CSV table of C-alpha atoms in Angstrom, one decimal:
chain,number,residue,atom,x,y,z
D,1,MET,CA,-17.9,12.3,-33.7
D,2,SER,CA,-15.8,12.3,-36.8
D,3,ASP,CA,-18.2,14.8,-38.5
D,4,LEU,CA,-17.9,17.2,-35.5
D,5,HIS,CA,-14.1,16.8,-35.7
D,6,ALA,CA,-14.1,17.8,-39.3
D,7,ARG,CA,-16.4,20.8,-38.7
D,8,MET,CA,-14.2,22.0,-35.8
D,9,ALA,CA,-11.0,21.4,-37.8
D,10,ALA,CA,-12.4,23.8,-40.4
D,11,ARG,CA,-12.7,26.5,-37.8
D,12,VAL,CA,-9.4,26.1,-36.0
D,13,GLY,CA,-7.5,28.8,-38.0
D,14,GLY,CA,-10.1,31.4,-37.1
D,15,LEU,CA,-10.3,30.2,-33.5
D,16,THR,CA,-6.6,30.8,-33.0
D,17,ALA,CA,-6.9,34.4,-34.2
D,18,VAL,CA,-9.8,35.0,-31.8
D,19,VAL,CA,-8.0,33.5,-28.8
D,20,VAL,CA,-4.9,35.6,-29.6
D,21,ALA,CA,-6.9,38.8,-29.9
D,22,ARG,CA,-8.8,38.1,-26.6
D,23,CYS,CA,-5.6,37.2,-24.7
D,24,ALA,CA,-4.1,40.6,-25.9
D,25,ALA,CA,-7.2,42.4,-24.8
D,26,GLU,CA,-7.9,40.6,-21.5
D,27,ALA,CA,-4.5,39.5,-20.1
D,28,PRO,CA,-2.0,42.4,-19.4
D,29,PHE,CA,1.0,40.3,-20.1
D,30,TYR,CA,-0.1,39.4,-23.6
D,31,GLY,CA,-1.3,43.0,-24.2
D,32,ALA,CA,2.2,44.3,-23.7
D,33,LEU,CA,3.8,41.9,-26.2
D,34,PRO,CA,4.8,43.0,-29.7
D,35,ARG,CA,2.4,42.2,-32.4
D,36,ALA,CA,4.9,40.0,-34.2
D,37,THR,CA,5.3,37.9,-31.0
D,38,LEU,CA,1.5,37.5,-30.6
D,39,GLN,CA,1.0,36.5,-34.3
D,40,GLY,CA,4.1,34.3,-34.2
D,41,GLU,CA,5.0,32.3,-31.1
D,42,VAL,CA,1.8,32.9,-29.1
D,43,ALA,CA,-0.4,31.9,-32.1
D,44,ARG,CA,1.7,28.8,-32.7
D,45,SER,CA,1.3,27.7,-29.0
D,46,ILE,CA,-2.5,28.2,-29.2
D,47,ALA,CA,-2.8,26.3,-32.4
D,48,ALA,CA,-0.8,23.4,-30.9
D,49,VAL,CA,-3.4,23.2,-28.0
D,50,HIS,CA,-6.2,23.3,-30.5
D,51,ALA,CA,-4.6,20.3,-32.2
D,52,LEU,CA,-4.7,18.4,-28.9
D,53,LEU,CA,-8.4,19.3,-28.5
D,54,LEU,CA,-9.1,18.1,-32.0
D,55,ARG,CA,-7.4,14.8,-31.3
D,56,ALA,CA,-9.5,14.4,-28.2
D,57,LEU,CA,-12.7,14.9,-30.3
D,58,ARG,CA,-11.5,12.2,-32.7
D,59,ASN,CA,-10.5,9.8,-29.9
D,60,GLY,CA,-13.9,8.2,-29.4
D,61,GLY,CA,-14.1,6.5,-26.0
D,62,GLY,CA,-10.4,6.8,-25.2
D,63,GLY,CA,-8.8,9.3,-22.7
D,64,PRO,CA,-9.1,13.0,-23.4
D,65,LEU,CA,-5.3,13.3,-24.1
D,66,GLY,CA,-3.0,10.8,-25.8
D,67,PRO,CA,0.1,9.4,-24.1
D,68,GLY,CA,2.4,12.0,-25.4
D,69,ASP,CA,0.0,14.9,-25.1
D,70,LEU,CA,0.7,15.7,-21.4
D,71,THR,CA,4.4,15.4,-22.0
D,72,ARG,CA,4.1,18.1,-24.7
D,73,LEU,CA,2.0,20.3,-22.5
D,74,ILE,CA,4.6,20.0,-19.7
D,75,GLU,CA,7.4,20.9,-22.1
D,76,TRP,CA,5.5,23.9,-23.4
D,77,SER,CA,4.7,25.1,-19.9
D,78,ALA,CA,8.4,24.8,-18.7
D,79,ARG,CA,9.4,26.7,-21.8
D,80,ARG,CA,6.9,29.5,-21.0
D,81,ALA,CA,8.4,29.7,-17.5
D,82,GLU,CA,11.9,29.9,-18.9
D,83,GLU,CA,10.7,32.8,-21.1
D,84,ARG,CA,9.4,34.5,-17.9
D,85,VAL,CA,5.8,34.2,-18.8
D,86,PRO,CA,3.8,34.6,-15.5
D,87,LEU,CA,1.8,31.6,-14.5
D,88,GLU,CA,-1.4,33.7,-14.2
D,89,ALA,CA,-1.0,34.7,-17.9
D,90,VAL,CA,-0.6,31.0,-18.9
D,91,ILE,CA,-3.8,30.0,-17.0
D,92,ALA,CA,-5.7,33.0,-18.5
D,93,ALA,CA,-4.8,31.9,-22.0
D,94,TYR,CA,-6.0,28.3,-21.3
D,95,LEU,CA,-9.3,29.5,-19.9
D,96,ILE,CA,-9.9,32.0,-22.7
D,97,GLY,CA,-9.1,29.3,-25.2
D,98,ALA,CA,-11.5,26.9,-23.5
D,99,GLU,CA,-14.3,29.5,-23.6
D,100,VAL,CA,-13.7,30.2,-27.3
D,101,TRP,CA,-13.6,26.5,-28.1
D,102,TRP,CA,-16.9,25.9,-26.2
D,103,GLN,CA,-18.6,28.8,-27.9
D,104,THR,CA,-17.6,27.4,-31.3
D,105,LEU,CA,-18.8,23.9,-30.3
D,106,THR,CA,-22.2,25.3,-29.5
D,107,GLU,CA,-22.3,26.8,-33.1
D,108,VAL,CA,-21.2,23.7,-35.1
D,109,ALA,CA,-22.3,20.7,-33.0
D,110,GLU,CA,-25.5,18.8,-33.4
D,111,PRO,CA,-27.8,18.6,-30.3
D,112,GLY,CA,-26.7,15.0,-29.7
D,113,GLU,CA,-23.0,15.9,-30.0
D,114,LEU,CA,-22.7,18.8,-27.7
D,115,ALA,CA,-22.8,17.0,-24.3
D,116,GLY,CA,-20.1,14.6,-25.3
D,117,ALA,CA,-17.9,17.3,-26.8
D,118,GLY,CA,-18.3,19.5,-23.7
D,119,GLY,CA,-17.3,16.5,-21.5
D,120,LYS,CA,-14.2,16.0,-23.6
D,121,LEU,CA,-13.3,19.7,-23.2
D,122,LEU,CA,-13.7,19.5,-19.4
D,123,ALA,CA,-11.8,16.3,-19.2
D,124,CYS,CA,-8.9,17.9,-21.2
D,125,LEU,CA,-8.9,20.9,-18.8
D,126,HIS,CA,-8.9,18.5,-15.7
D,127,ALA,CA,-6.0,16.6,-17.1
D,128,ALA,CA,-4.0,19.5,-18.5
D,129,LEU,CA,-4.2,22.3,-16.0
D,130,PRO,CA,-2.7,20.5,-12.9
D,131,ALA,CA,0.2,19.3,-15.1
D,132,VAL,CA,0.7,22.7,-16.6
D,133,VAL,CA,0.7,24.5,-13.2
D,134,LEU,CA,3.1,22.0,-11.6
D,135,ALA,CA,5.5,22.1,-14.6
D,136,HIS,CA,5.5,25.9,-14.6
D,137,GLN,CA,6.0,26.2,-10.9
D,138,ASN,CA,8.9,23.6,-10.9
D,139,ALA,CA,10.6,25.5,-13.8
D,140,GLN,CA,10.1,28.8,-12.0
D,141,GLU,CA,11.6,27.4,-8.8
D,142,ASP,CA,14.7,26.2,-10.8
D,143,LEU,CA,14.9,29.6,-12.5
D,144,HIS,CA,14.5,31.4,-9.1
D,145,SER,CA,17.3,29.3,-7.5
D,146,GLU,CA,19.6,30.0,-10.5
D,147,ASP,CA,18.7,33.7,-10.4
D,148,LYS,CA,19.5,33.9,-6.7
D,149,ARG,CA,22.8,32.1,-7.2
D,150,VAL,CA,23.8,34.5,-10.0
D,151,ARG,CA,22.7,37.6,-8.0
D,152,ARG,CA,24.6,36.4,-4.9
D,153,ALA,CA,27.7,36.0,-7.1
D,154,LEU,CA,27.2,39.4,-8.6
D,155,LEU,CA,26.9,41.1,-5.2
D,156,GLY,CA,29.9,39.2,-4.0
D,157,ALA,CA,31.9,40.4,-6.9
D,158,LEU,CA,30.8,44.0,-6.3
D,159,LEU,CA,31.6,43.9,-2.6
D,160,ALA,CA,35.0,42.4,-3.2
D,161,GLY,CA,35.9,44.8,-6.0
D,162,ARG,CA,36.2,42.0,-8.6
D,163,PRO,CA,35.0,42.1,-12.3
D,164,TYR,CA,31.2,42.0,-12.3
D,165,GLU,CA,30.1,42.9,-15.9
D,166,GLU,CA,29.5,39.3,-17.1
D,167,LEU,CA,27.6,38.3,-14.0
D,168,ALA,CA,25.4,41.5,-14.3
D,169,SER,CA,24.6,40.5,-17.8
D,170,VAL,CA,23.5,37.0,-16.8
D,171,ALA,CA,21.5,38.3,-13.9
D,172,ARG,CA,19.9,41.0,-16.1
D,173,VAL,CA,20.9,43.7,-13.6
D,174,ALA,CA,22.1,47.1,-14.8
D,175,VAL,CA,24.9,48.1,-12.5
D,176,VAL,CA,25.3,51.8,-13.1
D,177,GLY,CA,25.2,55.1,-11.2
D,178,GLU,CA,25.2,55.7,-7.5
D,179,TYR,CA,24.4,53.1,-4.7
D,180,GLU,CA,23.9,53.1,-1.0
D,181,VAL,CA,25.7,50.2,0.6
D,182,VAL,CA,23.9,49.3,3.9
D,183,ALA,CA,25.0,47.0,6.6
D,184,PHE,CA,22.4,45.7,9.1
D,185,ALA,CA,22.4,44.4,12.6
D,186,PHE,CA,19.3,42.8,14.1
D,187,GLU,CA,18.4,41.9,17.7
D,188,SER,CA,17.6,38.3,16.7
D,189,ASP,CA,17.8,36.5,13.4
D,190,PRO,CA,14.7,37.3,11.3
D,191,PRO,CA,13.8,35.1,8.3
D,192,SER,CA,15.8,36.1,5.2
D,193,ARG,CA,12.7,36.0,3.1
D,194,LEU,CA,11.0,38.5,5.4
D,195,VAL,CA,13.9,40.9,5.3
D,196,GLN,CA,14.2,40.6,1.5
D,197,SER,CA,10.5,41.1,1.0
D,198,SER,CA,10.6,44.3,3.1
D,199,LEU,CA,13.6,45.7,1.2
D,200,ASP,CA,12.0,44.9,-2.2
D,201,ALA,CA,8.6,46.3,-1.2
D,202,PHE,CA,10.2,49.6,0.0
D,203,THR,CA,12.5,50.2,-3.0
D,204,GLY,CA,10.1,48.8,-5.6
D,205,ILE,CA,12.9,46.6,-7.1
D,206,PRO,CA,14.6,43.3,-6.2
D,207,VAL,CA,17.4,44.3,-3.9
D,208,LEU,CA,20.8,42.7,-4.0
D,209,MET,CA,21.5,41.4,-0.4
D,210,ASP,CA,23.9,39.1,1.2
D,211,HIS,CA,21.8,37.6,4.0
D,212,VAL,CA,24.8,36.0,5.7
D,213,ALA,CA,26.9,39.2,5.9
D,214,ARG,CA,23.6,41.3,6.3
D,215,ILE,CA,24.7,43.8,3.7
D,216,ALA,CA,22.5,45.2,0.9
D,217,LEU,CA,23.0,47.3,-2.3
D,218,LEU,CA,20.3,49.9,-2.8
D,219,PRO,CA,19.7,52.5,-5.5
D,220,GLY,CA,21.5,55.8,-4.7
D,221,THR,CA,18.2,57.6,-4.4
D,222,SER,CA,16.9,55.4,-1.6
D,223,ASP,CA,15.6,56.9,1.7
D,224,VAL,CA,17.8,54.7,3.9
D,225,PRO,CA,16.4,56.0,7.3
D,226,GLY,CA,12.9,55.4,6.0
D,227,LEU,CA,13.8,51.9,4.8
D,228,VAL,CA,15.3,51.1,8.3
D,229,ALA,CA,12.1,52.3,9.9
D,230,ARG,CA,10.0,50.2,7.6
D,231,LEU,CA,12.2,47.2,8.2
D,232,GLU,CA,11.9,47.6,11.9
D,233,LYS,CA,8.1,47.5,11.6
D,234,ASP,CA,8.2,44.5,9.2
D,235,VAL,CA,10.5,42.3,11.3
D,236,GLY,CA,9.1,43.5,14.6
D,237,GLU,CA,12.4,44.4,16.3
D,238,PRO,CA,14.9,47.2,16.5
D,239,VAL,CA,17.4,47.5,13.7
D,240,ARG,CA,20.8,49.2,13.5
D,241,ALA,CA,22.1,50.1,10.1
D,242,ALA,CA,25.1,51.8,8.7
D,243,ALA,CA,25.1,53.3,5.2
D,244,ALA,CA,27.9,54.5,2.9
D,245,ARG,CA,27.4,56.0,-0.6
D,246,SER,CA,29.2,54.7,-3.7
D,247,SER,CA,29.3,57.2,-6.6
D,248,VAL,CA,30.3,54.5,-9.1
D,249,PRO,CA,30.2,50.7,-9.1
D,250,ALA,CA,33.9,50.5,-8.7
D,251,ALA,CA,33.6,52.2,-5.3
D,252,ILE,CA,31.0,49.7,-3.9
D,253,SER,CA,33.7,47.6,-2.2
D,254,SER,CA,35.2,50.6,-0.3
D,255,ALA,CA,31.7,51.8,0.6
D,256,ALA,CA,30.9,48.3,2.0
D,257,GLN,CA,34.1,48.4,4.2
D,258,GLU,CA,33.1,51.8,5.5
D,259,ALA,CA,29.6,50.7,6.3
D,260,GLY,CA,30.9,47.7,8.1
D,261,ARG,CA,33.3,49.8,10.3
D,262,VAL,CA,30.6,52.3,11.1
D,263,LEU,CA,28.2,49.5,12.1
D,264,ASP,CA,30.8,47.9,14.3
D,265,LEU,CA,31.4,51.2,16.1
D,266,VAL,CA,27.7,51.7,16.6
D,267,ARG,CA,27.2,48.3,18.1
D,268,ARG,CA,30.3,48.5,20.4
D,269,LEU,CA,29.3,52.0,21.6
D,270,GLY,CA,25.8,50.8,22.4
D,271,ARG,CA,24.1,53.4,20.2
D,272,PRO,CA,20.3,53.2,19.9
D,273,PRO,CA,18.7,51.6,16.8
D,274,GLY,CA,18.6,53.7,13.7
D,275,CYS,CA,20.6,54.5,10.6
D,276,TYR,CA,24.2,55.9,10.9
D,277,ARG,CA,26.8,57.2,8.6
D,278,LEU,CA,30.5,57.9,9.1
D,279,ASP,CA,29.8,61.5,9.8
D,280,ASP,CA,27.7,60.4,12.8
D,281,VAL,CA,30.6,58.6,14.4
D,282,LEU,CA,33.5,60.5,12.9
D,283,LEU,CA,35.2,61.2,16.3
D,284,GLU,CA,34.7,57.7,17.4
D,285,HIS,CA,36.1,56.3,14.1
D,286,GLN,CA,39.3,58.3,14.6
D,287,LEU,CA,39.5,57.3,18.3
D,288,ALA,CA,39.2,53.6,17.3
D,289,ARG,CA,42.6,53.8,15.6
D,290,PRO,CA,45.2,52.0,17.8
D,291,GLY,CA,48.0,53.9,19.6
D,292,ASP,CA,49.4,54.6,23.0
D,293,GLY,CA,47.8,58.0,23.0
D,294,LEU,CA,44.4,56.4,23.1
D,295,VAL,CA,45.3,54.3,26.0
D,296,ARG,CA,46.3,57.4,27.9
D,297,LEU,CA,43.1,59.1,26.9
D,298,ALA,CA,41.0,56.3,28.3
D,299,ALA,CA,43.1,56.3,31.4
D,300,LYS,CA,42.0,59.9,32.2
D,301,LEU,CA,38.9,58.4,33.8
D,302,ASP,CA,40.7,55.7,35.8
D,303,PRO,CA,40.1,57.7,39.1
D,304,LEU,CA,36.4,57.1,38.6
D,305,GLU,CA,36.8,53.4,38.4
D,306,GLU,CA,35.9,53.0,42.1
D,307,HIS,CA,33.0,55.4,41.9
D,308,PRO,CA,30.7,53.9,39.3
D,309,TYR,CA,27.9,56.3,40.2
D,310,LEU,CA,30.2,59.2,39.3
D,311,LEU,CA,31.1,57.6,36.0
D,312,GLU,CA,27.4,57.0,35.2
D,313,THR,CA,26.6,60.6,36.1
D,314,LEU,CA,29.4,61.8,33.8
D,315,ARG,CA,28.1,59.6,31.0
D,316,VAL,CA,24.5,60.9,31.2
D,317,PHE,CA,25.8,64.5,31.4
D,318,VAL,CA,27.8,64.1,28.2
D,319,GLU,CA,25.0,62.3,26.4
D,320,ARG,CA,22.6,65.1,27.3
D,321,GLY,CA,24.8,67.7,25.8
D,322,LEU,CA,26.3,69.0,29.1
D,323,ASN,CA,22.7,70.1,30.0
D,324,ARG,CA,22.4,70.0,33.8
D,325,ARG,CA,18.6,70.3,33.9
D,326,ARG,CA,18.1,67.3,31.5
D,327,THR,CA,20.8,65.3,33.3
D,328,ALA,CA,19.3,65.8,36.7
D,329,SER,CA,15.9,64.8,35.4
D,330,GLU,CA,17.3,61.7,33.7
D,331,LEU,CA,19.1,60.6,36.9
D,332,CYS,CA,16.2,61.6,39.1
D,333,VAL,CA,18.4,63.7,41.4
D,334,HIS,CA,18.3,67.3,42.7
D,335,ARG,CA,20.3,69.8,40.8
D,336,ASN,CA,22.5,70.4,43.8
D,337,THR,CA,23.3,66.7,44.0
D,338,LEU,CA,24.3,66.7,40.3
D,339,ASP,CA,26.5,69.8,40.8
D,340,TYR,CA,28.2,68.0,43.7
D,341,ARG,CA,28.8,64.8,41.7
D,342,LEU,CA,30.3,66.8,38.7
D,343,GLN,CA,32.6,68.7,41.1
D,344,ARG,CA,33.8,65.3,42.4
D,345,VAL,CA,34.5,64.2,38.9
D,346,SER,CA,36.6,67.3,38.3
D,347,ALA,CA,38.4,66.9,41.5
D,348,LEU,CA,39.3,63.2,40.9
D,349,THR,CA,40.2,63.5,37.3
D,350,GLY,CA,41.8,67.0,37.3
D,351,LEU,CA,39.6,67.9,34.4
D,352,ASP,CA,37.2,70.9,34.7
D,353,LEU,CA,33.9,70.3,32.9
D,354,ALA,CA,33.4,74.1,32.9
D,355,VAL,CA,36.4,74.5,30.6
D,356,PRO,CA,35.4,73.7,27.0
D,357,ALA,CA,38.7,72.1,26.0
D,358,GLN,CA,38.8,69.9,29.1
D,359,ALA,CA,35.1,69.0,28.6
D,360,ARG,CA,35.9,67.8,25.1
D,361,LEU,CA,38.8,65.7,26.5
D,362,ILE,CA,36.4,64.1,29.0
D,363,GLN,CA,34.0,63.3,26.2
D,364,ALA,CA,36.7,61.7,24.1
D,365,ALA,CA,37.9,59.7,27.1
D,366,LEU,CA,34.4,58.3,27.6
D,367,VAL,CA,34.4,57.2,23.9
D,368,ALA,CA,37.8,55.6,24.4
D,369,ARG,CA,36.6,53.6,27.4
D,370,ASP,CA,33.5,52.4,25.4
D,371,LEU,CA,35.6,51.3,22.5
D,372,ALA,CA,37.9,49.3,24.8
D,373,GLY,CA,34.9,47.2,25.6
D,374,PRO,CA,35.2,44.6,28.4
D,375,ALA,CA,39.0,44.5,28.1
D,376,ASP,CA,41.1,46.3,30.6
D,377,HIS,CA,41.5,49.7,28.9
D,378,ARG,CA,44.5,50.4,31.1
D,379,GLY,CA,46.5,47.6,29.4
D,380,VAL,CA,48.1,48.6,26.1
D,381,THR,CA,47.7,45.1,24.7
D,382,GLY,CA,44.0,44.9,25.6
D,383,TRP,CA,43.2,48.3,24.1
D,384,GLN,CA,45.1,47.8,20.9
D,385,GLY,CA,43.4,44.5,20.3
D,386,SER,CA,40.0,46.2,20.6
D,387,ALA,CA,41.0,49.2,18.5
D,388,GLY,CA,42.6,47.0,15.9
D,389,ALA,CA,39.4,45.1,15.5
D,390,ALA,CA,37.4,48.3,14.9
D,391,GLU,CA,40.0,49.4,12.4
D,392,SER,CA,39.6,46.2,10.4
D,393,GLY,CA,35.8,46.5,10.5
């Protein structure tokens, strides 16, 4: 076997160049590397593996790899993972190297040597590849955990308005330009990984998201309604979202507060799933501010308290844009019945729905009641507590 070892040792320099060239041609990751990196660091790594294979040829009846050989392979694999080399690229390089090594063996080995040398090669692969894969995956998991920690810290700094530049550098995230800050509300509690995967797939980039606060930072060009529709499909349930645009990174914190207030209003008002912005609830946002005037506004509908069917009729009438035909159809009542109910509303409240200014007042009063929630809207303390919560978002 020593003669075969010598013959293979004489070919190693050329083998390394062949393996490097094939890796660049057949593995996209290596093909994208600069020539200097291929001929430098990549070539040195391949030459080191060839040295291990040469030692295996010289090692007579011993094991395919020496005691320290697996340790070196594990160290190399962890280093490749830290350098962000994909595991599939690492495996491709090993298999290309093994193929080139075998082809060279068939050229230089005597007939009686080939079987033993081939067995050594397979034994080396059996010993090396599981260790390489495990080491690479462990290193990637450590890196992924650290990446997630840094990205969470970066998002936290941006949302809180704290300095973020150093964290952005460590996370390798360019924080520039416009952003959409989006707050989400789900019916249940879908897995964070599923939500993250859906956002990443839709935008095409890793999205910064706080999965506890349910708030994400998206590129300013994102189709937020389309993203919400995609997210609903992926998680299999309705999703409410509120978005606010930030023109510069320094405004992300205020945009997050705005999105949070809008989402709070949407949920309290029982709005249907979908994507909302401040302009969609501008009146409601202003009505949510505390004050005695709002208490009096909500009280305009107190006469309907003992007539829930009239209150429900009024609500549907307002939601259907004061359209009597659509309202009657929604309530499954005759048009005359609807007219009678609306007349009763006007008689009890003293507000005429046929007068535009008074109709707007009734609409505002309905919103005020909804914002009051389950608390007694006729009590100043109860109303202000609810409105104050909305104001703080």
